[in-house]
Amino acid sequence: MTDSAVADGRRRRKPGRPKDNGDLRDVIADHAEQVFAEHGFAGARVRDIAARAGVNQALISYYFGSKRKLFDDVFRRRGRVLAGHRHVNLDALLDRGEQLAVEDIILAYLKPQWDMKYSGPGGAAFVRMQARLHAEPEEDALRLRREVYDASLHRYITVLAKNLPDIPEDIISMRMAFLVGTYLFMLNDLGRLQDLTSGHITDVGKDQMLSHLVAFLSAGLRAPV
Amino acid sequence: MTDSAVADGRRRRKPGRPKDNGDLRDVIADHAEQVFAEHGFAGARVRDIAARAGVNQALISYYFGSKRKLFDDVFRRRGRVLAGHRHVNLDALLDRGEQLAVEDIILAYLKPQWDMKYSGPGGAAFVRMQARLHAEPEEDALRLRREVYDASLHRYITVLAKNLPDIPEDIISMRMAFLVGTYLFMLNDLGRLQDLTSGHITDVGKDQMLSHLVAFLSAGLRAPV
DNA sequence: GCGTAATTTAATCATTTGTATAATAACAAG
DNA sequence: CTTGTTATTATACAAATGATTAAATTACGC
């Protein structure tokens, strides 16, 4: 339901450039995000994306070249935003100068993803795309992941290492990898937490959940070697 | 010479029941496991599975009915084994009677999965199948997950709650959900840990990795509320 | 030995899928 | 007004896909 002024109203039968030229490219990307999130790359159907975006199927070849390029494009778009926020948050922390708590650093890393998830359907879809991409062993997927995550994750590891002098940087690296798994898995669908635990978790709000997660992960990161 | 029988003189199998029935059903299941792990459900091709198993494509319909049923079947097969080991491990712990350490409980839960992963190609494939299945929002996938994980996870939560009286059972449930995400994500491909951390982790053996993980998760579980 | 049921194959079917092509309309430039 | 460029559509296609069919062959109970 990402607004597409073009999507519902008009049904032009004849080909040709419409009067109100569009950023149909963005409309396509938005809907593609949803479909890829729901079905994964292999499961997504180009026809479905085109239909939901309310455009002709050929348009997606026209704008993106191929299904794979569309996927990469959509993923990078959000990925860059995410990485940007992470960098900004860490910079802000470092500017404070004081000694940082592990909790603050973890929160700075997690919060952008959290906010993105709840920023709208597109954000939630991106989280699901990430979870799926992390389960793909293919080379393409690997490159994309590295491209998106590498830089900011590395900075956080360095800062954490400085704040946890008793723990070797190797271990911190490893634990940050644990962390990525934990939050992605969970953010992927909060609702599923209930399933995993047979309905025990019901009335925990998203903010509360985030702080629970930060507490859990911070304790793990600090665990004595 | 349009006779189809001997066109290529190689091993052209005539139809019919083979002398020694070598349970092709299991052969198919084994190879299906691999293919589903590599490409996910949607990405897997029935033809590919049949080809790798060295059987005719129709045979998989004959034995399993459909692609989806084949997937479920394969998944359940391993899932039951896994759940069985978890139950056994926990029973053994409880029989000891003494006060249990959180580390022991976590290890009892994780070890079967670990062992399975390193028990052979089938075990490793199953781990990847799990990671993929957990990223699927479809209803089918959800039911299957519940069916496999529910019972044993629940028991572990109860035992943990008894051993961590300061932490409400709700919180333990939530943290166990975190735990599932953490270990699945990581077990999915140990090699990828290196990617996530830009090659920082190299010479950590699988046993060592397991104890690192147990330390991390136990600390997280024990974190004060 | 014989008939029947079980197992396996080749061949094919009906769709689905990603992509390509040609036509057409809006718009800009000259 | 003509011409060219760009955005969009309907249509089509060749390849791939999950499933089915009919026949072939053998194991096995009687």
Coordinates of N, CA and C in Angstrom, one line a residue, chain A residues 43-121:
Chain A
G43 N 11.6 -17.7 -4.6 CA 10.2 -17.8 -4.5 C 9.4 -16.6 -5.0
A44 N 10.1 -15.5 -5.2 CA 9.4 -14.3 -5.7 C 9.2 -14.4 -7.2
R45 N 8.0 -13.9 -7.6 CA 7.7 -14.0 -9.0 C 7.7 -12.6 -9.6
V46 N 8.4 -12.4 -10.7 CA 8.5 -11.1 -11.3 C 7.1 -10.6 -11.6
R47 N 6.2 -11.5 -12.1 CA 4.9 -11.1 -12.4 C 4.1 -10.6 -11.2
D48 N 4.4 -11.2 -10.1 CA 3.7 -10.8 -8.9 C 4.1 -9.4 -8.5
I49 N 5.4 -9.1 -8.6 CA 5.9 -7.8 -8.3 C 5.3 -6.7 -9.2
A50 N 5.3 -7.0 -10.5 CA 4.7 -6.1 -11.4 C 3.3 -5.9 -11.1
A51 N 2.6 -6.9 -10.9 CA 1.1 -6.8 -10.6 C 0.9 -5.9 -9.4
R52 N 1.6 -6.2 -8.3 CA 1.4 -5.4 -7.1 C 1.7 -3.9 -7.3
A53 N 2.7 -3.7 -8.1 CA 3.1 -2.3 -8.4 C 2.2 -1.7 -9.4
G54 N 1.4 -2.5 -10.0 CA 0.4 -2.0 -10.9 C 1.1 -1.5 -12.2
V55 N 2.2 -2.2 -12.6 CA 2.8 -1.8 -13.8 C 3.0 -3.0 -14.7
N56 N 3.4 -2.8 -15.9 CA 3.6 -3.9 -16.8 C 4.9 -4.6 -16.4
Q57 N 4.9 -5.9 -16.8 CA 6.0 -6.7 -16.4 C 7.3 -6.3 -17.0
A58 N 7.2 -5.8 -18.2 CA 8.4 -5.4 -19.0 C 9.1 -4.3 -18.3
L59 N 8.4 -3.5 -17.5 CA 9.0 -2.3 -16.9 C 10.1 -2.7 -16.0
I60 N 10.0 -3.8 -15.4 CA 11.0 -4.1 -14.4 C 12.3 -4.5 -15.1
S61 N 12.2 -5.1 -16.3 CA 13.4 -5.3 -17.1 C 14.0 -4.0 -17.5
Y62 N 13.1 -3.1 -17.9 CA 13.4 -1.8 -18.4 C 14.2 -1.1 -17.4
Y63 N 13.8 -1.1 -16.2 CA 14.4 -0.3 -15.2 C 15.6 -1.0 -14.5
F64 N 15.4 -2.3 -14.3 CA 16.5 -2.9 -13.4 C 17.3 -4.0 -14.2
G65 N 16.8 -4.4 -15.3 CA 17.6 -5.3 -16.1 C 17.2 -6.8 -15.9
S66 N 17.2 -7.2 -14.7 CA 16.9 -8.6 -14.4 C 16.3 -8.7 -13.0
K67 N 15.8 -9.9 -12.7 CA 15.3 -10.1 -11.3 C 16.4 -10.0 -10.3
R68 N 17.6 -10.6 -10.6 CA 18.7 -10.5 -9.6 C 19.1 -9.1 -9.4
K69 N 19.2 -8.3 -10.4 CA 19.7 -6.9 -10.3 C 18.6 -6.2 -9.5
L70 N 17.4 -6.5 -9.7 CA 16.3 -5.8 -8.9 C 16.5 -6.1 -7.4
F71 N 16.7 -7.3 -7.1 CA 16.9 -7.7 -5.7 C 18.1 -7.0 -5.1
D72 N 19.2 -7.1 -5.8 CA 20.4 -6.4 -5.2 C 20.2 -4.9 -5.0
D73 N 19.5 -4.3 -6.0 CA 19.3 -2.9 -5.9 C 18.4 -2.5 -4.7
V74 N 17.4 -3.3 -4.6 CA 16.4 -3.0 -3.4 C 17.2 -3.2 -2.1
F75 N 17.9 -4.3 -2.1 CA 18.6 -4.6 -0.8 C 19.7 -3.5 -0.5
R76 N 20.4 -3.1 -1.5 CA 21.4 -2.1 -1.2 C 20.8 -0.7 -0.8
R77 N 19.7 -0.4 -1.4 CA 19.0 0.8 -1.0 C 18.8 1.0 0.5
R78 N 18.2 0.0 1.1 CA 18.0 0.0 2.5 C 19.3 -0.2 3.3
G79 N 20.1 -1.1 2.8 CA 21.4 -1.4 3.5 C 22.2 -0.1 3.7
R80 N 22.2 0.7 2.7 CA 23.0 1.9 2.8 C 22.5 2.8 3.9
V81 N 21.2 2.9 4.0 CA 20.5 3.7 5.0 C 20.9 3.2 6.4
L82 N 20.8 1.9 6.5 CA 21.0 1.3 7.8 C 22.5 1.5 8.2
A83 N 23.4 1.3 7.3 CA 24.8 1.5 7.7 C 25.1 2.9 8.0
G84 N 24.4 3.8 7.3 CA 24.6 5.2 7.6 C 24.2 5.6 9.1
H85 N 23.0 5.1 9.5 CA 22.5 5.3 10.8 C 23.5 4.7 11.9
R86 N 24.0 3.6 11.6 CA 24.9 3.0 12.5 C 26.2 3.8 12.7
H87 N 26.7 4.3 11.6 CA 27.9 5.1 11.7 C 27.6 6.4 12.5
V88 N 26.4 7.0 12.2 CA 26.1 8.3 12.9 C 26.0 8.0 14.4
N89 N 25.3 6.9 14.7 CA 25.1 6.7 16.1 C 26.4 6.5 16.9
L90 N 27.3 5.8 16.2 CA 28.6 5.5 16.9 C 29.4 6.8 17.0
D91 N 29.4 7.6 16.0 CA 30.1 8.9 16.0 C 29.6 9.7 17.2
A92 N 28.3 9.7 17.3 CA 27.7 10.5 18.4 C 28.2 10.0 19.8
L93 N 28.2 8.7 19.9 CA 28.7 8.1 21.2 C 30.2 8.5 21.4
L94 N 31.0 8.4 20.4 CA 32.4 8.7 20.5 C 32.6 10.2 20.9
D95 N 31.8 11.0 20.3 CA 31.9 12.5 20.6 C 31.7 12.8 22.1
R96 N 31.0 11.9 22.7 CA 30.7 12.2 24.2 C 32.0 12.1 25.0
G97 N 32.9 11.4 24.5 CA 34.2 11.4 25.2 C 34.3 10.5 26.4
E98 N 33.2 10.4 27.1 CA 33.3 9.6 28.4 C 33.5 8.2 28.1
Q99 N 33.7 7.4 29.2 CA 33.7 6.0 29.1 C 32.3 5.5 28.8
L100 N 32.3 4.6 27.8 CA 31.0 4.1 27.3 C 30.6 2.8 28.0
A101 N 29.3 2.6 28.2 CA 28.9 1.3 28.7 C 28.6 0.4 27.5
V102 N 28.9 -0.9 27.7 CA 28.6 -1.8 26.6 C 27.2 -1.7 26.1
E103 N 26.3 -1.5 27.0 CA 24.9 -1.3 26.7 C 24.6 -0.2 25.6
D104 N 25.3 0.9 25.8 CA 25.2 2.0 24.9 C 25.6 1.7 23.5
I105 N 26.7 1.0 23.5 CA 27.3 0.6 22.2 C 26.4 -0.4 21.4
I106 N 25.9 -1.4 22.2 CA 25.0 -2.3 21.6 C 23.7 -1.6 21.1
L107 N 23.2 -0.8 21.9 CA 22.0 -0.1 21.5 C 22.2 0.8 20.3
A108 N 23.3 1.4 20.2 CA 23.6 2.2 19.1 C 23.6 1.4 17.8
Y109 N 24.1 0.2 17.9 CA 24.1 -0.7 16.8 C 22.7 -1.3 16.4
L110 N 22.0 -1.6 17.4 CA 20.7 -2.3 17.2 C 19.6 -1.3 16.8
K111 N 19.6 -0.1 17.4 CA 18.5 0.8 17.3 C 18.1 1.1 15.8
P112 N 19.0 1.4 15.0 CA 18.6 1.7 13.6 C 17.8 0.6 13.0
Q113 N 18.2 -0.6 13.2 CA 17.5 -1.7 12.6 C 16.1 -1.8 13.2
W114 N 16.0 -1.6 14.5 CA 14.7 -1.5 15.2 C 13.8 -0.5 14.6
D115 N 14.3 0.7 14.6 CA 13.5 1.8 14.0 C 13.1 1.5 12.6
M116 N 14.0 1.0 11.8 CA 13.7 0.7 10.4 C 12.5 -0.3 10.4
K117 N 12.6 -1.3 11.2 CA 11.5 -2.3 11.1 C 10.2 -1.7 11.4
Y118 N 10.1 -0.7 12.3 CA 8.9 -0.2 12.7 C 8.6 1.1 12.0
S119 N 9.4 1.4 11.0 CA 9.2 2.7 10.2 C 8.1 2.5 9.2
G120 N 7.7 1.3 8.9 CA 6.7 1.1 7.9 C 6.8 -0.3 7.3
P121 N 5.9 -0.7 6.4 CA 6.0 -2.0 5.8 C 7.3 -2.3 5.1

